[in-house]
Amino acid sequence: SGGQGGLSTSFWRLQHQYDLELGEDNDARVVMAIGRDALDASFGQFFFLLETFSFLGRAEYSHQLARSARLNVGLDMAGSVYDVSVRLPSFPPPGQPASSPFASRTVLQTADRGAGMQPAGYVEFELTPDSRLRIVPGLRVDYTNFSDTVDVSPRLNARYLIVEEFPKTALKGGVGFFHQPAPYQQSVEPFGTEGVHSERAIHYGLGVEQDITRQIDVSLEGFYKQLDDRIVAGTSSSGSGTEWANTGLGSVVGA
């Protein structure tokens, strides 16, 4: 009957980390994880079935270039093979109440099998020109196949010891670009919109650390996030449905 429904979910994970020492100035670390997720939700004639087998991995190599410089390079990989079947009512245009009962709206349905890939590479330098100052410039590049998007994210962090001896006082700060890939349900039709790409945020942070005792220190940090290219819902060209677009702006401030 139309009122029957159910929900079940399950998952498992297996993770392994391997540290490799390659000599006095070199070392490497590899972390790998595999897993399975399954979701089965139904309500009357509507359902959402999803099964994914996923792989997560990171490999990082570190090399001491000089007494005051260290290089870190790495690769990240997030991949999954998925099988999804969905039958759900369409959403009303943004800002408008539903004009018909839930069960009588236009039905959107899809069945899809495929693979999702989100590889990334990064490089950073740890620079210590003197005993007080530490500067870490870096660059990260991400790719996602759902939206066929390449995101480039430069970043810079620094830390300076105002008082070098105990009780130490340190000033720290950073600025950087961060990207969040467009999810499947917003970038793949019929529920998503073709052409949607990653959301972006520029993070600014400034803080101070103070030793209280040799076992206790206190940290106070403030941050601001400038958000753009946010994915928001808009009315479709037909006026009867929803389209997604990277037109949203926002900000976050906190401490």
mmCIF file of N, CA and C in Angstrom, residues 43-102:
data_model
loop_
_atom_site.group_PDB
_atom_site.id
_atom_site.type_symbol
_atom_site.label_atom_id
_atom_site.label_comp_id
_atom_site.label_asym_id
_atom_site.label_seq_id
_atom_site.Cartn_x
_atom_site.Cartn_y
_atom_site.Cartn_z
ATOM 1 N N PHE A 43 9.294 4.253 0.290
ATOM 2 C CA PHE A 43 8.046 4.754 0.862
ATOM 3 C C PHE A 43 6.978 4.683 -0.220
ATOM 4 N N GLY A 44 6.119 3.684 -0.130
ATOM 5 C CA GLY A 44 5.099 3.511 -1.148
ATOM 6 C C GLY A 44 5.736 3.219 -2.499
ATOM 7 N N GLN A 45 5.399 4.030 -3.500
ATOM 8 C CA GLN A 45 5.914 3.837 -4.856
ATOM 9 C C GLN A 45 7.303 4.435 -5.061
ATOM 10 N N PHE A 46 7.822 5.134 -4.064
ATOM 11 C CA PHE A 46 9.104 5.801 -4.196
ATOM 12 C C PHE A 46 10.199 5.006 -3.488
ATOM 13 N N PHE A 47 11.421 5.112 -4.011
ATOM 14 C CA PHE A 47 12.527 4.367 -3.413
ATOM 15 C C PHE A 47 13.854 5.024 -3.759
ATOM 16 N N PHE A 48 14.856 4.695 -2.961
ATOM 17 C CA PHE A 48 16.243 5.124 -3.194
ATOM 18 C C PHE A 48 17.140 3.963 -2.806
ATOM 19 N N LEU A 49 17.784 3.350 -3.796
ATOM 20 C CA LEU A 49 18.655 2.202 -3.570
ATOM 21 C C LEU A 49 20.066 2.567 -4.017
ATOM 22 N N LEU A 50 21.026 2.373 -3.152
ATOM 23 C CA LEU A 50 22.413 2.737 -3.472
ATOM 24 C C LEU A 50 23.367 1.721 -2.880
ATOM 25 N N GLU A 51 24.291 1.260 -3.707
ATOM 26 C CA GLU A 51 25.353 0.377 -3.253
ATOM 27 C C GLU A 51 26.666 0.874 -3.846
ATOM 28 N N THR A 52 27.663 1.066 -3.001
ATOM 29 C CA THR A 52 28.963 1.553 -3.465
ATOM 30 C C THR A 52 30.087 0.723 -2.862
ATOM 31 N N PHE A 53 31.095 0.467 -3.678
ATOM 32 C CA PHE A 53 32.367 -0.084 -3.219
ATOM 33 C C PHE A 53 33.402 1.009 -3.417
ATOM 34 N N SER A 54 34.074 1.396 -2.352
ATOM 35 C CA SER A 54 34.939 2.570 -2.412
ATOM 36 C C SER A 54 36.378 2.232 -2.047
ATOM 37 N N PHE A 55 37.278 3.072 -2.566
ATOM 38 C CA PHE A 55 38.699 2.976 -2.267
ATOM 39 C C PHE A 55 39.209 4.365 -1.917
ATOM 40 N N LEU A 56 39.918 4.474 -0.823
ATOM 41 C CA LEU A 56 40.533 5.735 -0.402
ATOM 42 C C LEU A 56 42.016 5.472 -0.181
ATOM 43 N N GLY A 57 42.860 6.383 -0.649
ATOM 44 C CA GLY A 57 44.282 6.183 -0.461
ATOM 45 C C GLY A 57 45.058 7.482 -0.442
ATOM 46 N N ARG A 58 46.161 7.476 0.264
ATOM 47 C CA ARG A 58 47.085 8.609 0.278
ATOM 48 C C ARG A 58 48.512 8.071 0.338
ATOM 49 N N ALA A 59 49.366 8.614 -0.524
ATOM 50 C CA ALA A 59 50.788 8.292 -0.507
ATOM 51 C C ALA A 59 51.559 9.602 -0.420
ATOM 52 N N GLU A 60 52.426 9.718 0.578
ATOM 53 C CA GLU A 60 53.177 10.961 0.782
ATOM 54 C C GLU A 60 54.666 10.648 0.910
ATOM 55 N N TYR A 61 55.463 11.456 0.225
ATOM 56 C CA TYR A 61 56.919 11.351 0.288
ATOM 57 C C TYR A 61 57.469 12.661 0.829
ATOM 58 N N SER A 62 58.402 12.561 1.776
ATOM 59 C CA SER A 62 58.982 13.734 2.416
ATOM 60 C C SER A 62 60.497 13.674 2.289
ATOM 61 N N HIS A 63 61.094 14.823 1.923
ATOM 62 C CA HIS A 63 62.542 14.879 1.720
ATOM 63 C C HIS A 63 63.103 16.158 2.334
ATOM 64 N N GLN A 64 64.154 16.010 3.122
ATOM 65 C CA GLN A 64 64.829 17.152 3.725
ATOM 66 C C GLN A 64 65.770 17.764 2.694
ATOM 67 N N LEU A 65 65.363 18.902 2.116
ATOM 68 C CA LEU A 65 66.150 19.535 1.061
ATOM 69 C C LEU A 65 67.400 20.198 1.611
ATOM 70 N N ALA A 66 67.242 20.850 2.749
ATOM 71 C CA ALA A 66 68.345 21.556 3.388
ATOM 72 C C ALA A 66 68.023 21.655 4.875
ATOM 73 N N ARG A 67 68.939 22.262 5.613
ATOM 74 C CA ARG A 67 68.718 22.368 7.051
ATOM 75 C C ARG A 67 67.436 23.123 7.379
ATOM 76 N N SER A 68 67.067 24.073 6.539
ATOM 77 C CA SER A 68 65.896 24.913 6.822
ATOM 78 C C SER A 68 64.756 24.706 5.827
ATOM 79 N N ALA A 69 64.769 23.609 5.073
ATOM 80 C CA ALA A 69 63.716 23.401 4.071
ATOM 81 C C ALA A 69 63.414 21.915 3.925
ATOM 82 N N ARG A 70 62.147 21.586 3.959
ATOM 83 C CA ARG A 70 61.679 20.211 3.769
ATOM 84 C C ARG A 70 60.576 20.198 2.721
ATOM 85 N N LEU A 71 60.591 19.210 1.845
ATOM 86 C CA LEU A 71 59.609 19.074 0.776
ATOM 87 C C LEU A 71 58.680 17.902 1.069
ATOM 88 N N ASN A 72 57.367 18.144 0.942
ATOM 89 C CA ASN A 72 56.366 17.089 1.058
ATOM 90 C C ASN A 72 55.549 17.048 -0.228
ATOM 91 N N VAL A 73 55.468 15.889 -0.861
ATOM 92 C CA VAL A 73 54.621 15.714 -2.045
ATOM 93 C C VAL A 73 53.738 14.498 -1.809
ATOM 94 N N GLY A 74 52.532 14.544 -2.377
ATOM 95 C CA GLY A 74 51.630 13.439 -2.123
ATOM 96 C C GLY A 74 50.552 13.302 -3.169
ATOM 97 N N LEU A 75 49.929 12.147 -3.149
ATOM 98 C CA LEU A 75 48.798 11.833 -4.011
ATOM 99 C C LEU A 75 47.648 11.334 -3.144
ATOM 100 N N ASP A 76 46.455 11.832 -3.407
ATOM 101 C CA ASP A 76 45.228 11.351 -2.779
ATOM 102 C C ASP A 76 44.367 10.695 -3.845
ATOM 103 N N MET A 77 43.629 9.676 -3.462
ATOM 104 C CA MET A 77 42.718 9.031 -4.387
ATOM 105 C C MET A 77 41.448 8.627 -3.664
ATOM 106 N N ALA A 78 40.324 9.075 -4.187
ATOM 107 C CA ALA A 78 39.015 8.646 -3.701
ATOM 108 C C ALA A 78 38.248 8.130 -4.911
ATOM 109 N N GLY A 79 37.902 6.870 -4.896
ATOM 110 C CA GLY A 79 37.194 6.286 -6.022
ATOM 111 C C GLY A 79 36.108 5.343 -5.536
ATOM 112 N N SER A 80 35.099 5.149 -6.353
ATOM 113 C CA SER A 80 34.019 4.247 -5.986
ATOM 114 C C SER A 80 33.339 3.699 -7.236
ATOM 115 N N VAL A 81 32.843 2.495 -7.114
ATOM 116 C CA VAL A 81 31.973 1.893 -8.122
ATOM 117 C C VAL A 81 30.581 1.849 -7.508
ATOM 118 N N TYR A 82 29.605 2.402 -8.203
ATOM 119 C CA TYR A 82 28.279 2.548 -7.603
ATOM 120 C C TYR A 82 27.195 1.944 -8.487
ATOM 121 N N ASP A 83 26.100 1.577 -7.831
ATOM 122 C CA ASP A 83 24.885 1.091 -8.486
ATOM 123 C C ASP A 83 23.726 1.779 -7.779
ATOM 124 N N VAL A 84 23.030 2.661 -8.483
ATOM 125 C CA VAL A 84 21.975 3.452 -7.852
ATOM 126 C C VAL A 84 20.678 3.343 -8.649
ATOM 127 N N SER A 85 19.576 3.207 -7.942
ATOM 128 C CA SER A 85 18.239 3.231 -8.537
ATOM 129 C C SER A 85 17.382 4.174 -7.704
ATOM 130 N N VAL A 86 16.758 5.132 -8.361
ATOM 131 C CA VAL A 86 16.013 6.164 -7.653
ATOM 132 C C VAL A 86 14.672 6.398 -8.341
ATOM 133 N N ARG A 87 13.646 6.523 -7.561
ATOM 134 C CA ARG A 87 12.323 6.955 -8.043
ATOM 135 C C ARG A 87 11.750 7.875 -6.975
ATOM 136 N N LEU A 88 11.724 9.182 -7.269
ATOM 137 C CA LEU A 88 11.297 10.179 -6.297
ATOM 138 C C LEU A 88 10.442 11.236 -6.986
ATOM 139 N N PRO A 89 9.591 11.930 -6.229
ATOM 140 C CA PRO A 89 8.815 13.038 -6.812
ATOM 141 C C PRO A 89 9.712 14.240 -7.058
ATOM 142 N N SER A 90 9.382 15.026 -8.060
ATOM 143 C CA SER A 90 10.158 16.235 -8.343
ATOM 144 C C SER A 90 9.951 17.253 -7.245
ATOM 145 N N PHE A 91 10.947 18.121 -7.068
ATOM 146 C CA PHE A 91 10.855 19.176 -6.070
ATOM 147 C C PHE A 91 10.144 20.380 -6.676
ATOM 148 N N PRO A 92 9.383 21.128 -5.877
ATOM 149 C CA PRO A 92 8.735 22.336 -6.405
ATOM 150 C C PRO A 92 9.771 23.407 -6.711
ATOM 151 N N PRO A 93 9.448 24.381 -7.569
ATOM 152 C CA PRO A 93 10.377 25.483 -7.841
ATOM 153 C C PRO A 93 10.788 26.170 -6.540
ATOM 154 N N PRO A 94 12.032 26.647 -6.432
ATOM 155 C CA PRO A 94 12.512 27.286 -5.205
ATOM 156 C C PRO A 94 11.630 28.455 -4.784
ATOM 157 N N GLY A 95 11.338 28.507 -3.490
ATOM 158 C CA GLY A 95 10.556 29.607 -2.950
ATOM 159 C C GLY A 95 9.065 29.448 -3.094
ATOM 160 N N GLN A 96 8.603 28.331 -3.670
ATOM 161 C CA GLN A 96 7.173 28.120 -3.861
ATOM 162 C C GLN A 96 6.738 26.872 -3.109
ATOM 163 N N PRO A 97 5.549 26.912 -2.500
ATOM 164 C CA PRO A 97 5.045 25.722 -1.831
ATOM 165 C C PRO A 97 4.643 24.667 -2.857
ATOM 166 N N ALA A 98 4.609 23.423 -2.430
ATOM 167 C CA ALA A 98 4.195 22.351 -3.329
ATOM 168 C C ALA A 98 2.754 22.579 -3.777
ATOM 169 N N SER A 99 2.514 22.499 -5.094
ATOM 170 C CA SER A 99 1.186 22.748 -5.640
ATOM 171 C C SER A 99 0.345 21.503 -5.729
ATOM 172 N N SER A 100 0.908 20.359 -5.381
ATOM 173 C CA SER A 100 0.158 19.107 -5.443
ATOM 174 C C SER A 100 0.632 18.196 -4.331
ATOM 175 N N PRO A 101 -0.182 17.194 -3.944
ATOM 176 C CA PRO A 101 0.243 16.265 -2.899
ATOM 177 C C PRO A 101 1.531 15.557 -3.285
ATOM 178 N N PHE A 102 2.257 15.146 -2.263
ATOM 179 C CA PHE A 102 3.557 14.509 -2.452
ATOM 180 C C PHE A 102 3.496 13.365 -3.455
#
